Amino acid sequence: MKAKQFIISLLKRIKNNAIATNIIIVGVISIVVKVFGFYKEVVIAGEFGLSEMLDTFFIALLVPGFINSVFLSAFKSVFIPNYITEEKTNKNIGAFQSASFAITIITSVVFMVIAYLFTDVFLELFFFGHTSSYYDLIIVQFYYLLPCILLWGLTSLVSGLLNIYGEFTYSSLYPIITSIVMIICVVFYKKELGTSVLAIGMLIGSILQLFFLVLISLRKRILKLEKPDFKSPNAILMFKQVPAKVSSGFLTGLIPVTDQYFAAQLIVGSIAALNYGMKIPAFFTTIFIIALGNVLLPYFSKLTIDDPKKSFKTLFLLNKWIFIVLMIIMIIVSIFSTEIVALLFERNSFTANDTAIVSKIQIIYLVGVPFIICGNLFVKFLTSINKNAFMAYVSLGSMLLNIILDFILMNWIGLIGIALCTTIIQVLKIFVFYKYTNKQKQLLTS
């Protein structure tokens, strides 16, 4: 009886707490999105296994994906807190929106040109020693993925606007579109699309995602474009924060690139093995990062203006309980790692030997999940108070340490060492973030 009353009381508290309700809504939607994403991976695994086809797709995706994480996602993080400040002060949000869209489009196009010119050199430097057909597969898929840079940039900005205005359902649901499109392409149009089936599916999905979010924003009357004002105090502050945030994203983005570079020195299929080993850990990290990050970045951006002391208290309390719960979950999942990989991926070209390799990699990544998610909470909070320069320094140190540890551990224990390196970096980063955030608390609340 007491247990029933406790549950009822807990549900009422959650219902009356808008932040908790939004986090749960986004979390549930993220699970649905990830289920479709996992099914997409299952379909792809069954069709291609740990093959050259998948390796070349992941390599073709490296530069566009890297640019997306370096600038486009980074700009969204800087855009949200400064947009909220603009809304609370000058209230010239139409001009602020236009300036943000203009910068996103210009920068995306510049990065597309750089990616186009740099790719051949990139392949020669980092993925040398393969056949001409291997490089041809990469280039063909890359050309289809290149326009995604602009599409992802605009999508990121529109989804940020939806988050600001509390439309978390739509901003969390849209990635399901690409998963559905890629499944359709692989299942029904594999022969027609040939070796570019995955890249074409991703391009079509990216176009439909942007169209969906723009349509929702217009219906909700969130888009209010006016003549851009690049001289607004908050716009200037945002632009000043961009280099530090981009640098942080750039250096952080180098870590998976470095991992794949070292993995490429090993046997064919090593890159694919790393990617499959990340799938289950990424399931947890993506759900929590989206659910917490999408809701809490706007929340912290508003709260740090209104009540700084409460914002720090909320941050530390959240991190404490999230870490404890996640660590328990990760231990349980690790125990059944082999069975999970076999259930999800072991069919057709994906063999029992592939399962054994991926399972070991997966366990190592699972250990790092609580540190990644709690570290991301610190990142969101520090972004909300425009402390991006510090995060750039942390990212630089992480990247350099990652290169050193990748080299040492790969030569010592092979592919497992590359995965272990990533987890070690995440553990170290959270301690650095905690110490710095605690220092900011003393400065801002004293």
Short mmCIF file of C-alpha atoms in Angstrom, two decimals:
data_model
loop_
_atom_site.label_atom_id
_atom_site.label_comp_id
_atom_site.label_asym_id
_atom_site.label_seq_id
_atom_site.Cartn_x
_atom_site.Cartn_y
_atom_site.Cartn_z
CA MET A 1 0.00 0.00 0.00
CA LYS A 2 2.80 2.38 0.93
CA ALA A 3 4.63 1.54 -2.30
CA LYS A 4 1.47 2.31 -4.31
CA GLN A 5 1.04 5.65 -2.53
CA PHE A 6 4.69 6.50 -3.13
CA ILE A 7 4.36 5.79 -6.87
CA ILE A 8 1.15 7.86 -7.11
CA SER A 9 2.81 10.70 -5.22
CA LEU A 10 5.88 10.51 -7.47
CA LEU A 11 3.76 10.57 -10.64
CA LYS A 12 1.88 13.64 -9.38
CA ARG A 13 5.14 15.45 -8.68
CA ILE A 14 6.43 14.66 -12.16
CA LYS A 15 3.15 15.78 -13.73
CA ASN A 16 3.33 19.10 -11.88
CA ASN A 17 6.98 19.63 -12.80
CA ALA A 18 7.21 20.96 -16.37
CA ILE A 19 10.96 20.28 -16.66
CA ALA A 20 10.62 16.64 -15.54
CA THR A 21 7.63 16.15 -17.83
CA ASN A 22 9.51 17.54 -20.83
CA ILE A 23 12.56 15.39 -20.08
CA ILE A 24 10.39 12.26 -19.94
CA ILE A 25 8.56 13.20 -23.16
CA VAL A 26 11.81 13.80 -25.01
CA GLY A 27 13.28 10.61 -23.53
CA VAL A 28 10.35 8.48 -24.69
CA ILE A 29 10.45 10.01 -28.18
CA SER A 30 14.21 9.48 -28.30
CA ILE A 31 13.72 5.80 -27.47
CA VAL A 32 11.25 5.47 -30.36
CA VAL A 33 13.71 7.24 -32.67
CA LYS A 34 16.56 5.00 -31.52
CA VAL A 35 14.46 1.87 -32.01
CA PHE A 36 14.04 2.85 -35.65
CA GLY A 37 17.74 3.70 -35.75
CA PHE A 38 18.62 0.26 -34.36
CA TYR A 39 16.38 -1.45 -36.83
CA LYS A 40 18.15 0.47 -39.57
CA GLU A 41 21.49 -0.79 -38.23
CA VAL A 42 20.15 -4.35 -38.06
CA VAL A 43 19.06 -4.16 -41.69
CA ILE A 44 22.41 -2.69 -42.76
CA ALA A 45 24.35 -5.24 -40.70
CA GLY A 46 22.45 -8.09 -42.30
CA GLU A 47 23.08 -6.74 -45.79
CA PHE A 48 26.73 -5.71 -45.46
CA GLY A 49 28.29 -7.20 -42.26
CA LEU A 50 31.77 -5.90 -41.36
CA SER A 51 32.57 -5.24 -45.01
CA GLU A 52 34.47 -2.88 -47.26
CA MET A 53 31.16 -1.32 -48.26
CA LEU A 54 30.44 -0.21 -44.69
CA ASP A 55 34.02 0.89 -44.05
CA THR A 56 33.95 3.17 -47.10
CA PHE A 57 30.57 4.63 -46.12
CA PHE A 58 31.80 5.51 -42.64
CA ILE A 59 34.94 7.09 -44.10
CA ALA A 60 32.88 9.07 -46.65
CA LEU A 61 30.72 10.29 -43.77
CA LEU A 62 33.70 11.32 -41.63
CA VAL A 63 34.32 14.81 -43.06
CA PRO A 64 30.65 15.88 -43.40
CA GLY A 65 29.87 14.39 -39.98
CA PHE A 66 32.93 16.06 -38.51
CA ILE A 67 31.88 19.45 -39.87
CA ASN A 68 28.39 18.91 -38.49
CA SER A 69 29.68 18.26 -34.98
CA VAL A 70 32.37 20.96 -35.19
CA PHE A 71 30.40 23.99 -36.33
CA LEU A 72 26.76 23.28 -36.97
CA SER A 73 25.88 21.61 -33.65
CA ALA A 74 28.28 23.90 -31.81
CA PHE A 75 26.61 27.00 -33.23
CA LYS A 76 23.21 25.72 -32.08
CA SER A 77 24.53 25.43 -28.51
CA VAL A 78 25.81 29.02 -28.58
CA PHE A 79 22.69 30.28 -30.35
CA ILE A 80 20.18 29.11 -27.70
CA PRO A 81 21.43 30.96 -24.56
CA ASN A 82 22.16 34.17 -26.46
CA TYR A 83 18.80 34.06 -28.25
CA ILE A 84 17.10 33.73 -24.85
CA THR A 85 19.08 36.73 -23.58
CA GLU A 86 18.06 38.71 -26.67
CA GLU A 87 14.43 37.78 -26.07
CA LYS A 88 14.63 38.92 -22.45
CA THR A 89 16.42 42.22 -23.22
CA ASN A 90 16.31 43.80 -26.68
CA LYS A 91 13.45 41.59 -27.93
CA ASN A 92 14.55 42.02 -31.56
CA ILE A 93 14.28 38.28 -32.22
CA GLY A 94 13.38 38.53 -35.92
CA ALA A 95 16.64 40.26 -36.76
CA PHE A 96 18.52 37.88 -34.47
CA GLN A 97 17.02 34.86 -36.24
CA SER A 98 17.91 36.22 -39.68
CA ALA A 99 21.50 36.95 -38.64
CA SER A 100 21.83 33.41 -37.27
CA PHE A 101 20.44 31.81 -40.43
CA ALA A 102 22.70 33.95 -42.63
CA ILE A 103 25.80 32.93 -40.68
CA THR A 104 24.75 29.25 -40.78
CA ILE A 105 24.22 29.25 -44.55
CA ILE A 106 27.44 31.11 -45.35
CA THR A 107 29.55 28.97 -43.05
CA SER A 108 27.98 25.72 -44.26
CA VAL A 109 28.72 26.59 -47.90
CA VAL A 110 32.30 27.51 -47.03
CA PHE A 111 32.76 24.20 -45.23
CA MET A 112 31.26 22.34 -48.19
CA VAL A 113 33.87 23.89 -50.48
CA ILE A 114 36.66 23.09 -48.01
CA ALA A 115 35.44 19.50 -47.66
CA TYR A 116 35.30 19.11 -51.45
CA LEU A 117 38.85 20.40 -51.90
CA PHE A 118 40.31 18.62 -48.87
CA THR A 119 38.88 15.11 -49.24
CA ASP A 120 41.48 13.74 -51.69
CA VAL A 121 44.33 14.94 -49.46
CA PHE A 122 42.50 13.62 -46.40
CA LEU A 123 42.25 10.13 -47.90
CA GLU A 124 45.89 10.08 -48.96
CA LEU A 125 47.11 11.18 -45.55
CA PHE A 126 44.91 9.14 -43.23
CA PHE A 127 43.69 6.13 -45.22
CA PHE A 128 46.62 5.24 -47.45
CA GLY A 129 47.47 1.74 -48.66
CA HIS A 130 44.11 0.70 -50.13
CA THR A 131 43.04 -0.21 -53.66
CA SER A 132 41.73 2.31 -56.21
CA SER A 133 38.26 0.72 -56.07
CA TYR A 134 38.24 1.32 -52.29
CA TYR A 135 38.89 5.05 -52.80
CA ASP A 136 36.34 5.22 -55.64
CA LEU A 137 33.68 3.84 -53.30
CA ILE A 138 34.49 6.56 -50.75
CA ILE A 139 34.43 9.43 -53.27
CA VAL A 140 31.14 8.41 -54.91
CA GLN A 141 29.38 8.24 -51.55
CA PHE A 142 31.03 11.46 -50.38
CA TYR A 143 29.51 13.47 -53.23
CA TYR A 144 26.02 12.46 -52.11
CA LEU A 145 26.80 13.29 -48.47
CA LEU A 146 28.35 16.73 -49.19
CA PRO A 147 25.02 18.66 -49.50
CA CYS A 148 24.00 17.24 -46.10
CA ILE A 149 26.34 19.78 -44.49
CA LEU A 150 24.04 22.67 -45.41
CA LEU A 151 20.90 20.67 -44.67
CA TRP A 152 22.19 19.65 -41.23
CA GLY A 153 23.17 23.22 -40.40
CA LEU A 154 19.72 24.62 -41.12
CA THR A 155 18.04 21.66 -39.40
CA SER A 156 20.13 22.19 -36.27
CA LEU A 157 19.19 25.87 -36.06
CA VAL A 158 15.45 25.29 -36.61
CA SER A 159 15.41 22.49 -34.03
CA GLY A 160 17.12 24.87 -31.59
CA LEU A 161 14.30 27.38 -32.08
CA LEU A 162 11.74 24.66 -31.40
CA ASN A 163 13.54 23.77 -28.15
CA ILE A 164 13.53 27.39 -27.01
CA TYR A 165 9.78 27.61 -27.43
CA GLY A 166 9.10 24.28 -25.73
CA GLU A 167 8.29 22.28 -28.87
CA PHE A 168 10.43 19.36 -27.73
CA THR A 169 8.29 16.68 -29.37
CA TYR A 170 9.02 17.81 -32.91
CA SER A 171 12.67 18.71 -32.32
CA SER A 172 13.27 15.21 -30.91
CA LEU A 173 11.21 13.24 -33.43
CA TYR A 174 12.70 14.40 -36.73
CA PRO A 175 15.77 12.05 -36.88
CA ILE A 176 13.38 9.12 -37.35
CA ILE A 177 12.83 10.33 -40.91
CA THR A 178 16.37 9.52 -42.06
CA SER A 179 16.24 6.07 -40.45
CA ILE A 180 12.98 5.23 -42.25
CA VAL A 181 14.28 6.50 -45.59
CA MET A 182 17.55 4.54 -45.30
CA ILE A 183 15.67 1.34 -44.41
CA ILE A 184 13.44 1.79 -47.47
CA CYS A 185 16.45 2.41 -49.71
CA VAL A 186 18.36 -0.66 -48.48
CA VAL A 187 15.37 -3.03 -48.50
CA PHE A 188 13.68 -1.96 -51.73
CA TYR A 189 16.21 -0.05 -53.84
CA LYS A 190 19.59 -1.64 -53.08
CA LYS A 191 20.11 -2.89 -56.64
CA GLU A 192 18.95 0.33 -58.27
CA LEU A 193 21.08 2.61 -56.05
CA GLY A 194 24.07 0.25 -55.95
CA THR A 195 27.06 1.07 -53.77
CA SER A 196 25.70 4.55 -52.98
CA VAL A 197 22.48 3.26 -51.41
CA LEU A 198 23.41 4.34 -47.86
CA ALA A 199 24.65 7.79 -48.87
CA ILE A 200 21.62 8.50 -51.08
CA GLY A 201 19.28 7.36 -48.30
CA MET A 202 20.96 9.74 -45.86
CA LEU A 203 20.73 12.65 -48.31
CA ILE A 204 17.01 12.14 -48.99
CA GLY A 205 16.33 11.74 -45.27
CA SER A 206 18.20 14.98 -44.50
CA ILE A 207 16.12 16.91 -47.04
CA LEU A 208 12.85 15.58 -45.61
CA GLN A 209 13.97 16.33 -42.02
CA LEU A 210 14.58 20.00 -42.80
CA PHE A 211 11.28 20.29 -44.67
CA PHE A 212 9.44 18.76 -41.68
CA LEU A 213 10.96 21.14 -39.11
CA VAL A 214 10.45 24.24 -41.26
CA LEU A 215 6.81 23.29 -41.79
CA ILE A 216 6.27 22.87 -38.03
CA SER A 217 8.03 26.18 -37.29
CA LEU A 218 5.83 28.02 -39.77
CA ARG A 219 2.67 26.44 -38.37
CA LYS A 220 3.72 27.38 -34.81
CA ARG A 221 4.69 30.88 -35.99
CA ILE A 222 8.16 30.49 -34.52
CA LEU A 223 10.04 31.70 -37.59
CA LYS A 224 10.01 35.51 -37.54
CA LEU A 225 12.63 36.56 -40.08
CA GLU A 226 13.41 40.25 -40.47
CA LYS A 227 16.34 42.28 -41.72
CA PRO A 228 19.41 40.76 -40.01
CA ASP A 229 21.13 42.81 -37.32
CA PHE A 230 24.76 41.77 -36.95
CA LYS A 231 25.51 44.63 -34.50
CA SER A 232 23.12 43.61 -31.74
CA PRO A 233 25.02 43.24 -28.40
CA ASN A 234 23.76 39.67 -27.97
CA ALA A 235 24.54 38.80 -31.58
CA ILE A 236 28.07 40.13 -31.11
CA LEU A 237 28.46 38.12 -27.88
CA MET A 238 27.20 35.02 -29.70
CA PHE A 239 29.67 35.50 -32.55
CA LYS A 240 32.49 35.94 -30.05
CA GLN A 241 31.55 32.65 -28.41
CA VAL A 242 31.48 30.79 -31.72
CA PRO A 243 35.28 30.43 -32.23
CA ALA A 244 35.73 28.89 -28.77
CA LYS A 245 32.73 26.57 -29.21
CA VAL A 246 33.83 25.62 -32.73
CA SER A 247 37.35 24.95 -31.48
CA SER A 248 35.95 22.76 -28.74
CA GLY A 249 33.78 20.89 -31.24
CA PHE A 250 36.65 20.64 -33.72
CA LEU A 251 39.03 19.14 -31.21
CA THR A 252 36.36 16.84 -29.75
CA GLY A 253 35.43 15.75 -33.26
CA LEU A 254 39.04 14.77 -33.91
CA ILE A 255 38.80 12.00 -31.32
CA PRO A 256 36.56 9.60 -33.35
CA VAL A 257 38.52 10.55 -36.49
CA THR A 258 41.73 9.61 -34.70
CA ASP A 259 40.17 6.37 -33.48
CA GLN A 260 39.12 5.44 -37.01
CA TYR A 261 42.53 6.40 -38.37
CA PHE A 262 44.24 3.96 -36.01
CA ALA A 263 41.54 1.33 -36.59
CA ALA A 264 42.19 1.59 -40.36
CA GLN A 265 45.76 0.40 -39.71
CA LEU A 266 44.34 -2.90 -38.48
CA ILE A 267 42.42 -5.56 -40.44
CA VAL A 268 39.52 -4.71 -42.79
CA GLY A 269 36.31 -4.39 -40.78
CA SER A 270 37.95 -2.78 -37.75
CA ILE A 271 36.27 0.57 -38.39
CA ALA A 272 32.88 -1.12 -38.72
CA ALA A 273 33.56 -3.10 -35.51
CA LEU A 274 34.19 0.14 -33.59
CA ASN A 275 31.00 1.64 -34.97
CA TYR A 276 28.89 -1.40 -34.04
CA GLY A 277 30.49 -1.49 -30.60
CA MET A 278 29.26 2.06 -30.06
CA LYS A 279 25.65 1.35 -31.02
CA ILE A 280 24.27 0.25 -27.62
CA PRO A 281 26.30 2.82 -25.62
CA ALA A 282 25.22 5.46 -28.14
CA PHE A 283 21.62 4.38 -27.57
CA PHE A 284 21.88 5.40 -23.91
CA THR A 285 24.02 8.49 -24.45
CA THR A 286 21.85 9.81 -27.26
CA ILE A 287 18.60 9.36 -25.33
CA PHE A 288 19.91 11.02 -22.18
CA ILE A 289 21.85 13.76 -23.97
CA ILE A 290 18.85 14.65 -26.14
CA ALA A 291 16.31 14.36 -23.32
CA LEU A 292 18.42 16.29 -20.81
CA GLY A 293 20.29 18.59 -23.18
CA ASN A 294 17.34 19.75 -25.28
CA VAL A 295 15.34 20.63 -22.18
CA LEU A 296 18.06 21.77 -19.79
CA LEU A 297 20.10 24.09 -22.04
CA PRO A 298 17.17 26.52 -22.46
CA TYR A 299 16.24 25.91 -18.80
CA PHE A 300 19.73 26.68 -17.48
CA SER A 301 20.05 29.66 -19.84
CA LYS A 302 16.95 31.20 -18.26
CA LEU A 303 17.69 30.09 -14.68
CA THR A 304 21.28 31.40 -14.59
CA ILE A 305 19.89 34.85 -15.38
CA ASP A 306 17.07 34.69 -12.81
CA ASP A 307 18.58 32.58 -9.97
CA PRO A 308 22.29 31.57 -10.36
CA LYS A 309 22.46 29.81 -6.97
CA LYS A 310 19.53 27.54 -7.79
CA SER A 311 21.01 26.71 -11.20
CA PHE A 312 24.24 25.34 -9.68
CA LYS A 313 22.33 23.39 -7.02
CA THR A 314 20.12 21.81 -9.69
CA LEU A 315 23.13 20.89 -11.83
CA PHE A 316 25.05 19.09 -9.08
CA LEU A 317 21.96 17.27 -7.78
CA LEU A 318 21.05 16.04 -11.27
CA ASN A 319 24.57 14.83 -11.95
CA LYS A 320 24.74 12.90 -8.68
CA TRP A 321 21.58 10.85 -9.23
CA ILE A 322 21.99 10.41 -12.96
CA PHE A 323 25.50 9.01 -12.48
CA ILE A 324 24.39 6.50 -9.83
CA VAL A 325 21.40 5.26 -11.85
CA LEU A 326 23.35 5.02 -15.10
CA MET A 327 26.26 3.13 -13.56
CA ILE A 328 23.87 0.47 -12.21
CA ILE A 329 22.20 0.15 -15.62
CA MET A 330 25.53 -0.08 -17.47
CA ILE A 331 26.78 -2.88 -15.20
CA ILE A 332 23.63 -4.90 -15.89
CA VAL A 333 23.83 -4.30 -19.65
CA SER A 334 27.54 -5.23 -19.71
CA ILE A 335 26.79 -8.64 -18.18
CA PHE A 336 24.56 -9.46 -21.18
CA SER A 337 26.73 -7.71 -23.78
CA THR A 338 27.36 -10.77 -25.97
CA GLU A 339 23.72 -11.80 -25.99
CA ILE A 340 22.60 -8.29 -26.91
CA VAL A 341 25.01 -8.00 -29.84
CA ALA A 342 24.04 -11.48 -31.09
CA LEU A 343 20.33 -10.68 -30.85
CA LEU A 344 20.58 -7.36 -32.65
CA PHE A 345 23.22 -7.95 -35.32
CA GLU A 346 24.19 -11.64 -35.71
CA ARG A 347 22.57 -12.70 -38.97
CA ASN A 348 23.61 -13.30 -42.57
CA SER A 349 27.04 -11.67 -43.09
CA PHE A 350 27.43 -10.76 -39.39
CA THR A 351 29.00 -13.88 -37.83
CA ALA A 352 29.55 -15.19 -34.28
CA ASN A 353 33.20 -14.08 -34.54
CA ASP A 354 32.01 -10.55 -35.33
CA THR A 355 29.74 -10.72 -32.26
CA ALA A 356 32.66 -11.67 -29.99
CA ILE A 357 34.75 -8.72 -31.20
CA VAL A 358 31.95 -6.16 -31.04
CA SER A 359 30.79 -7.36 -27.59
CA LYS A 360 34.19 -6.66 -25.99
CA ILE A 361 34.34 -3.21 -27.55
CA GLN A 362 30.78 -2.54 -26.42
CA ILE A 363 31.54 -3.32 -22.75
CA ILE A 364 34.38 -0.80 -22.72
CA TYR A 365 32.18 1.91 -24.20
CA LEU A 366 29.36 1.09 -21.75
CA VAL A 367 31.64 1.87 -18.80
CA GLY A 368 32.10 5.37 -20.18
CA VAL A 369 28.39 6.11 -20.65
CA PRO A 370 27.72 7.65 -17.17
CA PHE A 371 30.80 9.85 -17.55
CA ILE A 372 29.81 10.98 -21.04
CA ILE A 373 26.26 11.92 -20.03
CA CYS A 374 27.20 13.69 -16.80
CA GLY A 375 30.08 15.41 -18.59
CA ASN A 376 27.62 16.60 -21.23
CA LEU A 377 25.44 18.12 -18.49
CA PHE A 378 28.43 20.16 -17.34
CA VAL A 379 29.05 21.19 -20.96
CA LYS A 380 25.43 22.35 -21.40
CA PHE A 381 25.60 24.33 -18.17
CA LEU A 382 28.92 25.98 -19.00
CA THR A 383 27.57 26.82 -22.46
CA SER A 384 24.56 28.51 -20.85
CA ILE A 385 26.93 30.88 -19.00
CA ASN A 386 29.19 31.35 -22.06
CA LYS A 387 32.26 29.57 -20.66
CA ASN A 388 33.16 28.05 -24.04
CA ALA A 389 36.83 29.08 -23.99
CA PHE A 390 37.53 26.74 -21.08
CA MET A 391 35.88 23.85 -22.89
CA ALA A 392 38.11 24.50 -25.90
CA TYR A 393 41.19 24.04 -23.71
CA VAL A 394 39.76 20.82 -22.27
CA SER A 395 39.05 19.53 -25.77
CA LEU A 396 42.61 20.32 -26.87
CA GLY A 397 44.04 18.36 -23.96
CA SER A 398 41.63 15.48 -24.60
CA MET A 399 42.54 15.29 -28.28
CA LEU A 400 46.30 15.25 -27.64
CA LEU A 401 45.94 12.64 -24.90
CA ASN A 402 43.70 10.56 -27.17
CA ILE A 403 46.37 10.42 -29.89
CA ILE A 404 49.03 9.33 -27.40
CA LEU A 405 46.84 6.70 -25.73
CA ASP A 406 45.49 5.40 -29.08
CA PHE A 407 49.02 4.79 -30.29
CA ILE A 408 50.16 3.12 -27.05
CA LEU A 409 47.06 1.00 -26.39
CA MET A 410 46.56 -0.04 -30.04
CA ASN A 411 50.07 -1.43 -30.18
CA TRP A 412 49.53 -3.13 -26.83
CA ILE A 413 46.04 -4.69 -27.15
CA GLY A 414 44.87 -3.83 -30.68
CA LEU A 415 41.33 -2.66 -31.44
CA ILE A 416 40.26 -3.05 -27.80
CA GLY A 417 42.90 -0.48 -26.85
CA ILE A 418 41.33 2.16 -29.11
CA ALA A 419 37.96 1.73 -27.37
CA LEU A 420 39.62 1.78 -23.93
CA CYS A 421 41.35 5.05 -24.77
CA THR A 422 38.01 6.78 -25.46
CA THR A 423 36.57 5.68 -22.10
CA ILE A 424 39.67 6.82 -20.19
CA ILE A 425 39.38 10.28 -21.77
CA GLN A 426 35.71 10.58 -20.73
CA VAL A 427 36.50 9.65 -17.12
CA LEU A 428 39.24 12.27 -16.89
CA LYS A 429 37.13 15.01 -18.50
CA ILE A 430 34.30 14.84 -16.00
CA PHE A 431 36.65 15.49 -13.07
CA VAL A 432 38.04 18.56 -14.84
CA PHE A 433 34.54 19.87 -15.59
CA TYR A 434 33.40 19.31 -11.99
CA LYS A 435 36.34 21.22 -10.52
CA TYR A 436 35.92 24.16 -12.91
CA THR A 437 32.13 24.37 -12.47
CA ASN A 438 32.52 24.35 -8.69
CA LYS A 439 34.95 27.25 -9.05
CA GLN A 440 32.39 29.17 -11.14
CA LYS A 441 29.81 28.56 -8.44
CA GLN A 442 32.00 30.24 -5.85
CA LEU A 443 32.60 33.21 -8.17
CA LEU A 444 29.01 33.76 -9.31
CA THR A 445 27.13 33.06 -6.07
CA SER A 446 29.44 34.60 -3.47
#
